[in-house]
Amino acid sequence: MTQTSNKRTAPKTCCASLGSMLTPRLFKALCDPSRLAILARLAEACAPCTVSEIAKCCPINLSVVSRHLAQLRDAGVLCAEKRGKEVRYAVRARELAETLRAIADALEHCCPAPVRSTQASTRNRGREPASQGE
Amino acid sequence: MTQTSNKRTAPKTCCASLGSMLTPRLFKALCDPSRLAILARLAEACAPCTVSEIAKCCPINLSVVSRHLAQLRDAGVLCAEKRGKEVRYAVRARELAETLRAIADALEHCCPAPVRSTQASTRNRGREPASQGE
DNA sequence: TGCTCGTTTGCGTCATTGTGCAAATAATAG
DNA sequence: CTATTATTTGCACAATGACGCAAACGAGCA
């Protein structure tokens, strides 16, 4: 149980919102290397791209790319616009950034200063969340 | 050569950094419902918790909880501190928030204006990235 | 030293999901 | 109309990952 005066029966309101933000859907969409490559390529392009264009830069079948794009779209990461017989996907950068920042805010607001005692961890001293190439 | 079919330009430097940020490790750690529940519980607690404590609120075996905690630790989401025969895990809220904001910044900096027509998508009109219950 | 408690790890099983191929669907050109 | 191109979907298979159980490991205590 927690070390504070009360138990878990009192999830602070800020943490409740964090809990509702921590939905697997977004992270599920972003947890696959192929989908991340697609997202990066799409962000690079900075403009809507067709499925075929995106598939050119991936070592996987075009149909698989299509499926990945649909999954990213369903997760709200991409938006799709049909033009003729092509479908152009683009990154919903602003919305995605907003979501990530909302999680970040809730996280910090919930835990303003995690155990500042001695950052001494078993095997994770001063490690940063996986971001840059590791 | 990239998929520069007609008027696509080379990858901008800001997007290159985004690509290096989009590592599967962090998202893989966050894509599982059990791990998200653990993270939420740990954020609520706002203090380091032992494995047994965390396992009490999860319908899964303690050994599985231990594995999940290790995975979250390896992803930089949690930090672990051994005290006696117990191990206390805590959320690395500040670092995690920083990482999420860095991705958000890179994303917006890379794609300042996603699509000219705001969001005219086939099946995703005005949709937000998966965050709240959907 | 032996014992107990807390945690981690090895292993087998089962569900999920990423993948390729082929067929189906949709839209445009001839 | 048919033909062609772009995308999606059905299906089968392989790889990945979550899970439970039991054993091993480590730290404190009698």
mmCIF file of C-alpha atoms (C1' of nucleotides) in Angstrom:
data_model
loop_
_atom_site.group_PDB
_atom_site.id
_atom_site.type_symbol
_atom_site.label_atom_id
_atom_site.label_comp_id
_atom_site.label_asym_id
_atom_site.label_seq_id
_atom_site.Cartn_x
_atom_site.Cartn_y
_atom_site.Cartn_z
ATOM 1 C CA MET A 1 0.000 0.000 0.000
ATOM 2 C CA THR A 2 1.003 3.544 -0.443
ATOM 3 C CA GLN A 3 3.073 5.350 2.054
ATOM 4 C CA THR A 4 0.723 8.288 2.229
ATOM 5 C CA SER A 5 -1.986 8.591 4.790
ATOM 6 C CA ASN A 6 -4.711 6.953 2.787
ATOM 7 C CA LYS A 7 -4.844 3.946 0.602
ATOM 8 C CA ARG A 8 -5.612 3.408 -3.033
ATOM 9 C CA THR A 9 -9.239 4.237 -2.447
ATOM 10 C CA ALA A 10 -8.336 7.816 -3.173
ATOM 11 C CA PRO A 11 -6.999 8.032 -6.704
ATOM 12 C CA LYS A 12 -6.400 11.697 -7.144
ATOM 13 C CA THR A 13 -8.479 13.265 -9.845
ATOM 14 C CA CYS A 14 -5.413 14.095 -11.894
ATOM 15 C CA CYS A 15 -4.380 10.457 -11.820
ATOM 16 C CA ALA A 16 -7.817 9.272 -12.776
ATOM 17 C CA SER A 17 -7.537 11.257 -15.967
ATOM 18 C CA LEU A 18 -4.120 9.771 -16.530
ATOM 19 C CA GLY A 19 -5.566 6.326 -16.198
ATOM 20 C CA SER A 20 -8.171 7.059 -18.831
ATOM 21 C CA MET A 21 -5.483 8.430 -21.112
ATOM 22 C CA LEU A 22 -3.381 5.313 -20.906
ATOM 23 C CA THR A 23 -5.302 3.423 -23.548
ATOM 24 C CA PRO A 24 -3.474 0.637 -25.372
ATOM 25 C CA ARG A 25 -4.789 1.652 -28.787
ATOM 26 C CA LEU A 26 -2.385 4.454 -29.484
ATOM 27 C CA PHE A 27 0.613 2.606 -28.132
ATOM 28 C CA LYS A 28 -0.384 -0.581 -29.882
ATOM 29 C CA ALA A 29 -0.352 1.314 -33.130
ATOM 30 C CA LEU A 30 3.106 2.670 -32.411
ATOM 31 C CA CYS A 31 4.746 -0.445 -31.028
ATOM 32 C CA ASP A 32 5.578 -2.072 -34.336
ATOM 33 C CA PRO A 33 8.824 -1.230 -36.147
ATOM 34 C CA SER A 34 7.191 -1.289 -39.556
ATOM 35 C CA ARG A 35 4.481 1.101 -38.471
ATOM 36 C CA LEU A 36 7.008 3.403 -36.868
ATOM 37 C CA ALA A 37 9.004 3.406 -40.084
ATOM 38 C CA ILE A 38 5.881 4.290 -41.980
ATOM 39 C CA LEU A 39 5.090 7.062 -39.548
ATOM 40 C CA ALA A 40 8.604 8.452 -39.753
ATOM 41 C CA ARG A 41 8.546 8.360 -43.512
ATOM 42 C CA LEU A 42 5.203 10.070 -43.559
ATOM 43 C CA ALA A 43 6.405 12.719 -41.146
ATOM 44 C CA GLU A 44 9.454 13.278 -43.307
ATOM 45 C CA ALA A 45 7.336 13.653 -46.376
ATOM 46 C CA CYS A 46 5.348 16.315 -44.589
ATOM 47 C CA ALA A 47 2.608 15.824 -47.147
ATOM 48 C CA PRO A 48 -0.017 13.197 -47.831
ATOM 49 C CA CYS A 49 1.403 10.104 -49.507
ATOM 50 C CA THR A 50 -0.261 7.273 -51.327
ATOM 51 C CA VAL A 51 -0.040 3.684 -50.151
ATOM 52 C CA SER A 52 2.206 2.764 -53.045
ATOM 53 C CA GLU A 53 4.608 5.578 -52.298
ATOM 54 C CA ILE A 54 4.860 4.583 -48.688
ATOM 55 C CA ALA A 55 5.258 0.919 -49.552
ATOM 56 C CA LYS A 56 8.263 1.702 -51.743
ATOM 57 C CA CYS A 57 10.369 2.526 -48.730
ATOM 58 C CA CYS A 58 9.376 -0.548 -46.769
ATOM 59 C CA PRO A 59 10.678 -4.102 -47.182
ATOM 60 C CA ILE A 60 7.209 -5.478 -46.644
ATOM 61 C CA ASN A 61 4.371 -6.288 -48.959
ATOM 62 C CA LEU A 62 2.087 -3.508 -50.082
ATOM 63 C CA SER A 63 -0.953 -5.186 -48.614
ATOM 64 C CA VAL A 64 0.736 -5.259 -45.240
ATOM 65 C CA VAL A 65 1.534 -1.576 -45.563
ATOM 66 C CA SER A 66 -2.115 -0.941 -46.271
ATOM 67 C CA ARG A 67 -3.073 -2.804 -43.143
ATOM 68 C CA HIS A 68 -0.558 -0.879 -41.067
ATOM 69 C CA LEU A 69 -1.854 2.395 -42.431
ATOM 70 C CA ALA A 70 -5.392 1.436 -41.544
ATOM 71 C CA GLN A 71 -4.335 0.594 -38.038
ATOM 72 C CA LEU A 72 -2.523 3.891 -37.646
ATOM 73 C CA ARG A 73 -5.580 5.654 -38.993
ATOM 74 C CA ASP A 74 -7.879 3.853 -36.584
ATOM 75 C CA ALA A 75 -5.618 4.871 -33.745
ATOM 76 C CA GLY A 76 -5.899 8.493 -34.789
ATOM 77 C CA VAL A 77 -2.266 8.761 -35.796
ATOM 78 C CA LEU A 78 -2.957 9.260 -39.478
ATOM 79 C CA CYS A 79 -5.765 10.621 -41.538
ATOM 80 C CA ALA A 80 -6.761 9.270 -44.904
ATOM 81 C CA GLU A 81 -8.114 11.160 -47.855
ATOM 82 C CA LYS A 82 -9.347 9.470 -50.958
ATOM 83 C CA ARG A 83 -8.509 11.176 -54.236
ATOM 84 C CA GLY A 84 -9.522 9.271 -57.291
ATOM 85 C CA LYS A 85 -8.319 5.741 -57.000
ATOM 86 C CA GLU A 86 -5.578 6.706 -54.632
ATOM 87 C CA VAL A 87 -5.706 7.114 -50.891
ATOM 88 C CA ARG A 88 -3.372 9.608 -49.323
ATOM 89 C CA TYR A 89 -2.328 9.213 -45.759
ATOM 90 C CA ALA A 90 -0.911 12.007 -43.659
ATOM 91 C CA VAL A 91 0.256 12.361 -40.083
ATOM 92 C CA ARG A 92 -2.174 14.041 -37.740
ATOM 93 C CA ALA A 93 0.761 15.751 -36.158
ATOM 94 C CA ARG A 94 -1.057 18.413 -34.207
ATOM 95 C CA GLU A 95 -3.569 16.041 -32.652
ATOM 96 C CA LEU A 96 -0.967 13.409 -31.917
ATOM 97 C CA ALA A 97 1.334 15.954 -30.319
ATOM 98 C CA GLU A 98 -1.555 17.215 -28.238
ATOM 99 C CA THR A 99 -2.322 13.738 -26.995
ATOM 100 C CA LEU A 100 1.294 13.055 -26.095
ATOM 101 C CA ARG A 101 1.560 16.365 -24.261
ATOM 102 C CA ALA A 102 -1.651 15.670 -22.390
ATOM 103 C CA ILE A 103 -0.207 12.398 -21.168
ATOM 104 C CA ALA A 104 3.026 14.119 -20.254
ATOM 105 C CA ASP A 105 1.189 16.801 -18.319
ATOM 106 C CA ALA A 106 -0.985 14.308 -16.475
ATOM 107 C CA LEU A 107 2.057 12.240 -15.674
ATOM 108 C CA GLU A 108 4.003 15.112 -14.185
ATOM 109 C CA HIS A 109 0.994 16.552 -12.448
ATOM 110 C CA CYS A 110 0.361 13.190 -10.903
ATOM 111 C CA CYS A 111 3.901 12.564 -9.760
ATOM 112 C CA PRO A 112 5.501 15.985 -9.351
ATOM 113 C CA ALA A 113 8.692 14.632 -7.845
ATOM 114 C CA PRO A 114 9.208 10.898 -7.851
ATOM 115 C CA VAL A 115 11.324 9.485 -5.072
ATOM 116 C CA ARG A 116 14.030 12.094 -5.062
ATOM 117 C CA SER A 117 15.858 10.250 -2.319
ATOM 118 C CA THR A 118 18.566 8.371 -4.125
ATOM 119 C CA GLN A 119 17.839 7.610 -7.728
ATOM 120 C CA ALA A 120 19.747 4.411 -6.953
ATOM 121 C CA SER A 121 18.156 1.665 -8.913
ATOM 122 C CA THR A 122 19.066 -1.923 -9.352
ATOM 123 C CA ARG A 123 19.934 -1.807 -12.984
ATOM 124 C CA ASN A 124 18.506 1.394 -14.231
ATOM 125 C CA ARG A 125 20.522 4.223 -12.838
ATOM 126 C CA GLY A 126 19.977 7.464 -14.645
ATOM 127 C CA ARG A 127 18.515 5.781 -17.647
ATOM 128 C CA GLU A 128 16.353 7.707 -20.022
ATOM 129 C CA PRO A 129 13.159 6.451 -21.544
ATOM 130 C CA ALA A 130 13.874 4.769 -24.809
ATOM 131 C CA SER A 131 13.960 7.534 -27.316
ATOM 132 C CA GLN A 132 17.156 8.015 -29.210
ATOM 133 C CA GLY A 133 18.751 5.105 -30.867
ATOM 134 C CA GLU A 134 19.675 2.547 -28.324
ATOM 135 C CA MET B 1 16.362 7.784 -53.537
ATOM 136 C CA THR B 2 13.224 8.471 -51.724
ATOM 137 C CA GLN B 3 9.765 8.230 -53.096
ATOM 138 C CA THR B 4 10.036 11.674 -54.632
ATOM 139 C CA SER B 5 7.532 11.125 -57.328
ATOM 140 C CA ASN B 6 6.919 14.716 -58.245
ATOM 141 C CA LYS B 7 7.564 17.448 -55.745
ATOM 142 C CA ARG B 8 8.751 15.747 -52.616
ATOM 143 C CA THR B 9 11.815 17.191 -50.991
ATOM 144 C CA ALA B 10 14.607 15.564 -49.048
ATOM 145 C CA PRO B 11 14.049 14.584 -45.405
ATOM 146 C CA LYS B 12 14.476 17.628 -43.251
ATOM 147 C CA THR B 13 16.891 17.489 -40.371
ATOM 148 C CA CYS B 14 14.142 17.940 -37.803
ATOM 149 C CA CYS B 15 12.413 14.861 -39.161
ATOM 150 C CA ALA B 16 15.577 12.839 -38.935
ATOM 151 C CA SER B 17 15.579 13.386 -35.183
ATOM 152 C CA LEU B 18 11.961 12.351 -35.085
ATOM 153 C CA GLY B 19 12.847 9.131 -36.815
ATOM 154 C CA SER B 20 15.444 8.347 -34.197
ATOM 155 C CA MET B 21 12.934 9.080 -31.455
ATOM 156 C CA LEU B 22 10.393 6.649 -32.805
ATOM 157 C CA THR B 23 11.891 3.592 -31.210
ATOM 158 C CA PRO B 24 9.595 0.621 -30.619
ATOM 159 C CA ARG B 25 10.911 -0.028 -27.119
ATOM 160 C CA LEU B 26 8.978 2.636 -25.303
ATOM 161 C CA PHE B 27 5.759 1.985 -27.185
ATOM 162 C CA LYS B 28 6.156 -1.748 -26.859
ATOM 163 C CA ALA B 29 6.350 -1.293 -23.120
ATOM 164 C CA LEU B 30 3.178 0.774 -23.121
ATOM 165 C CA CYS B 31 1.088 -1.238 -25.563
ATOM 166 C CA ASP B 32 -0.078 -3.900 -23.138
ATOM 167 C CA PRO B 33 -3.187 -3.362 -20.985
ATOM 168 C CA SER B 34 -1.633 -5.045 -17.964
ATOM 169 C CA ARG B 35 1.444 -2.867 -18.137
ATOM 170 C CA LEU B 36 -0.660 0.240 -18.569
ATOM 171 C CA ALA B 37 -2.713 -0.749 -15.537
ATOM 172 C CA ILE B 38 0.485 -1.193 -13.579
ATOM 173 C CA LEU B 39 1.738 2.169 -14.744
ATOM 174 C CA ALA B 40 -1.532 3.872 -13.842
ATOM 175 C CA ARG B 41 -1.578 2.261 -10.434
ATOM 176 C CA LEU B 42 1.994 3.255 -9.842
ATOM 177 C CA ALA B 43 1.287 6.807 -10.920
ATOM 178 C CA GLU B 44 -1.676 6.933 -8.581
ATOM 179 C CA ALA B 45 0.391 5.676 -5.719
ATOM 180 C CA CYS B 46 2.821 8.464 -6.375
ATOM 181 C CA ALA B 47 5.377 6.551 -4.342
ATOM 182 C CA PRO B 48 7.582 3.514 -4.911
ATOM 183 C CA CYS B 49 5.688 0.254 -4.558
ATOM 184 C CA THR B 50 6.869 -3.293 -4.116
ATOM 185 C CA VAL B 51 6.121 -6.002 -6.614
ATOM 186 C CA SER B 52 3.728 -7.710 -4.243
ATOM 187 C CA GLU B 53 1.797 -4.513 -3.664
ATOM 188 C CA ILE B 54 1.430 -3.890 -7.356
ATOM 189 C CA ALA B 55 0.460 -7.486 -8.021
ATOM 190 C CA LYS B 56 -2.413 -7.224 -5.556
ATOM 191 C CA CYS B 57 -4.332 -4.956 -7.854
ATOM 192 C CA CYS B 58 -3.781 -7.044 -10.955
ATOM 193 C CA PRO B 59 -5.607 -10.217 -11.914
ATOM 194 C CA ILE B 60 -2.398 -11.766 -13.141
ATOM 195 C CA ASN B 61 0.260 -13.863 -11.519
ATOM 196 C CA LEU B 62 2.926 -12.146 -9.508
ATOM 197 C CA SER B 63 5.672 -13.506 -11.691
ATOM 198 C CA VAL B 64 4.043 -11.934 -14.700
ATOM 199 C CA VAL B 65 3.820 -8.639 -12.883
ATOM 200 C CA SER B 66 7.508 -8.893 -12.147
ATOM 201 C CA ARG B 67 8.213 -9.425 -15.815
ATOM 202 C CA HIS B 68 6.050 -6.481 -16.797
ATOM 203 C CA LEU B 69 7.822 -4.287 -14.290
ATOM 204 C CA ALA B 70 11.181 -5.326 -15.666
ATOM 205 C CA GLN B 71 10.058 -4.502 -19.170
ATOM 206 C CA LEU B 72 8.796 -1.095 -18.105
ATOM 207 C CA ARG B 73 12.075 -0.521 -16.301
ATOM 208 C CA ASP B 74 14.108 -1.500 -19.337
ATOM 209 C CA ALA B 75 12.067 0.910 -21.412
ATOM 210 C CA GLY B 76 12.894 3.701 -19.006
ATOM 211 C CA VAL B 77 9.333 4.073 -17.813
ATOM 212 C CA LEU B 78 10.035 2.919 -14.284
ATOM 213 C CA CYS B 79 12.987 2.885 -11.981
ATOM 214 C CA ALA B 80 13.704 0.141 -9.491
ATOM 215 C CA GLU B 81 15.326 0.403 -6.129
ATOM 216 C CA LYS B 82 16.208 -2.565 -4.022
ATOM 217 C CA ARG B 83 15.644 -2.235 -0.292
ATOM 218 C CA GLY B 84 16.276 -5.348 1.675
ATOM 219 C CA LYS B 85 14.515 -8.204 0.035
ATOM 220 C CA GLU B 86 11.984 -5.962 -1.599
ATOM 221 C CA VAL B 87 12.235 -4.080 -4.850
ATOM 222 C CA ARG B 88 10.348 -0.831 -5.163
ATOM 223 C CA TYR B 89 9.298 0.416 -8.521
ATOM 224 C CA ALA B 90 8.363 4.007 -9.261
ATOM 225 C CA VAL B 91 7.323 5.953 -12.316
ATOM 226 C CA ARG B 92 10.021 8.059 -13.902
ATOM 227 C CA ALA B 93 7.403 10.664 -14.557
ATOM 228 C CA ARG B 94 9.654 13.581 -15.346
ATOM 229 C CA GLU B 95 11.820 11.684 -17.809
ATOM 230 C CA LEU B 96 8.873 10.005 -19.449
ATOM 231 C CA ALA B 97 7.034 13.302 -19.800
ATOM 232 C CA GLU B 98 10.142 14.831 -21.298
ATOM 233 C CA THR B 99 10.403 12.071 -23.859
ATOM 234 C CA LEU B 100 6.753 12.365 -24.831
ATOM 235 C CA ARG B 101 7.065 16.131 -25.191
ATOM 236 C CA ALA B 102 10.181 15.745 -27.279
ATOM 237 C CA ILE B 103 8.301 13.493 -29.667
ATOM 238 C CA ALA B 104 5.383 15.908 -29.704
ATOM 239 C CA ASP B 105 7.680 18.815 -30.459
ATOM 240 C CA ALA B 106 9.506 16.977 -33.206
ATOM 241 C CA LEU B 107 6.220 15.888 -34.678
ATOM 242 C CA GLU B 108 4.769 19.368 -34.840
ATOM 243 C CA HIS B 109 8.011 20.901 -35.932
ATOM 244 C CA CYS B 110 8.180 18.393 -38.717
ATOM 245 C CA CYS B 111 4.627 18.802 -39.925
ATOM 246 C CA PRO B 112 3.441 22.268 -38.988
ATOM 247 C CA ALA B 113 0.304 21.988 -41.090
ATOM 248 C CA PRO B 114 -0.712 18.401 -41.790
ATOM 249 C CA VAL B 115 -3.156 18.891 -44.614
ATOM 250 C CA ARG B 116 -4.357 22.027 -46.305
ATOM 251 C CA SER B 117 -7.991 21.060 -45.995
ATOM 252 C CA THR B 118 -7.705 20.610 -42.262
ATOM 253 C CA GLN B 119 -8.947 17.052 -42.012
ATOM 254 C CA ALA B 120 -10.867 15.689 -44.906
ATOM 255 C CA SER B 121 -10.465 12.007 -44.444
ATOM 256 C CA THR B 122 -12.361 9.092 -45.753
ATOM 257 C CA ARG B 123 -13.366 7.530 -42.505
ATOM 258 C CA ASN B 124 -11.520 9.541 -39.961
ATOM 259 C CA ARG B 125 -13.059 12.934 -39.990
ATOM 260 C CA GLY B 126 -12.343 14.929 -36.887
ATOM 261 C CA ARG B 127 -11.094 11.932 -35.018
ATOM 262 C CA GLU B 128 -8.712 12.317 -32.155
ATOM 263 C CA PRO B 129 -5.798 10.047 -31.392
ATOM 264 C CA ALA B 130 -6.857 7.276 -29.099
ATOM 265 C CA SER B 131 -6.688 8.623 -25.610
ATOM 266 C CA GLN B 132 -9.906 8.629 -23.708
ATOM 267 C CA GLY B 133 -12.174 5.657 -23.781
ATOM 268 C CA GLU B 134 -13.242 5.120 -27.332
ATOM 269 C "C1'" DT C 1 23.024 -22.890 9.871
ATOM 270 C "C1'" DG C 2 18.353 -23.526 8.376
ATOM 271 C "C1'" DC C 3 14.103 -21.106 7.536
ATOM 272 C "C1'" DT C 4 10.865 -17.825 5.442
ATOM 273 C "C1'" DC C 5 9.597 -14.066 2.538
ATOM 274 C "C1'" DG C 6 10.041 -11.380 -1.767
ATOM 275 C "C1'" DT C 7 11.465 -11.456 -6.356
ATOM 276 C "C1'" DT C 8 13.193 -13.291 -10.584
ATOM 277 C "C1'" DT C 9 13.749 -16.861 -14.156
ATOM 278 C "C1'" DG C 10 13.073 -21.289 -16.956
ATOM 279 C "C1'" DC C 11 9.755 -23.607 -19.456
ATOM 280 C "C1'" DG C 12 5.566 -25.037 -21.774
ATOM 281 C "C1'" DT C 13 1.135 -23.385 -23.563
ATOM 282 C "C1'" DC C 14 -1.998 -20.471 -25.722
ATOM 283 C "C1'" DA C 15 -3.639 -16.171 -27.908
ATOM 284 C "C1'" DT C 16 -2.361 -12.391 -30.659
ATOM 285 C "C1'" DT C 17 -0.504 -10.356 -34.607
ATOM 286 C "C1'" DG C 18 2.679 -9.439 -38.465
ATOM 287 C "C1'" DT C 19 3.379 -11.262 -43.012
ATOM 288 C "C1'" DG C 20 2.791 -12.854 -48.041
ATOM 289 C "C1'" DC C 21 -0.074 -14.375 -51.640
ATOM 290 C "C1'" DA C 22 -4.131 -14.179 -54.221
ATOM 291 C "C1'" DA C 23 -8.618 -12.568 -54.986
ATOM 292 C "C1'" DA C 24 -11.960 -8.823 -54.477
ATOM 293 C "C1'" DT C 25 -13.221 -4.020 -54.699
ATOM 294 C "C1'" DA C 26 -12.952 0.803 -56.502
ATOM 295 C "C1'" DA C 27 -11.968 4.245 -59.764
ATOM 296 C "C1'" DT C 28 -10.241 5.922 -64.004
ATOM 297 C "C1'" DA C 29 -8.737 5.490 -68.969
ATOM 298 C "C1'" DG C 30 -9.480 3.730 -73.614
ATOM 299 C "C1'" DC D 1 -18.291 -1.925 -72.231
ATOM 300 C "C1'" DT D 2 -13.275 -3.838 -71.007
ATOM 301 C "C1'" DA D 3 -8.697 -2.965 -69.340
ATOM 302 C "C1'" DT D 4 -5.629 -1.045 -66.110
ATOM 303 C "C1'" DT D 5 -4.125 0.809 -61.797
ATOM 304 C "C1'" DA D 6 -4.583 1.479 -56.681
ATOM 305 C "C1'" DT D 7 -6.135 -0.264 -52.537
ATOM 306 C "C1'" DT D 8 -8.311 -3.428 -49.445
ATOM 307 C "C1'" DT D 9 -9.508 -7.996 -47.699
ATOM 308 C "C1'" DG D 10 -9.614 -13.274 -46.988
ATOM 309 C "C1'" DC D 11 -6.814 -16.881 -45.771
ATOM 310 C "C1'" DA D 12 -2.955 -19.564 -44.095
ATOM 311 C "C1'" DC D 13 1.317 -19.550 -41.723
ATOM 312 C "C1'" DA D 14 5.080 -18.064 -38.714
ATOM 313 C "C1'" DA D 15 6.820 -15.141 -35.163
ATOM 314 C "C1'" DT D 16 6.007 -12.773 -31.145
ATOM 315 C "C1'" DG D 17 4.389 -12.155 -26.643
ATOM 316 C "C1'" DA D 18 1.511 -12.872 -22.387
ATOM 317 C "C1'" DC D 19 0.497 -16.142 -19.021
ATOM 318 C "C1'" DG D 20 0.793 -19.732 -15.087
ATOM 319 C "C1'" DC D 21 3.446 -22.893 -12.605
ATOM 320 C "C1'" DA D 22 7.408 -24.336 -10.390
ATOM 321 C "C1'" DA D 23 12.077 -23.799 -9.270
ATOM 322 C "C1'" DA D 24 15.958 -20.794 -8.292
ATOM 323 C "C1'" DC D 25 17.929 -16.785 -6.343
ATOM 324 C "C1'" DG D 26 18.720 -13.281 -2.652
ATOM 325 C "C1'" DA D 27 18.135 -11.100 1.838
ATOM 326 C "C1'" DG D 28 16.838 -11.019 6.378
ATOM 327 C "C1'" DC D 29 15.815 -13.617 10.860
ATOM 328 C "C1'" DA D 30 15.630 -17.358 14.606
#
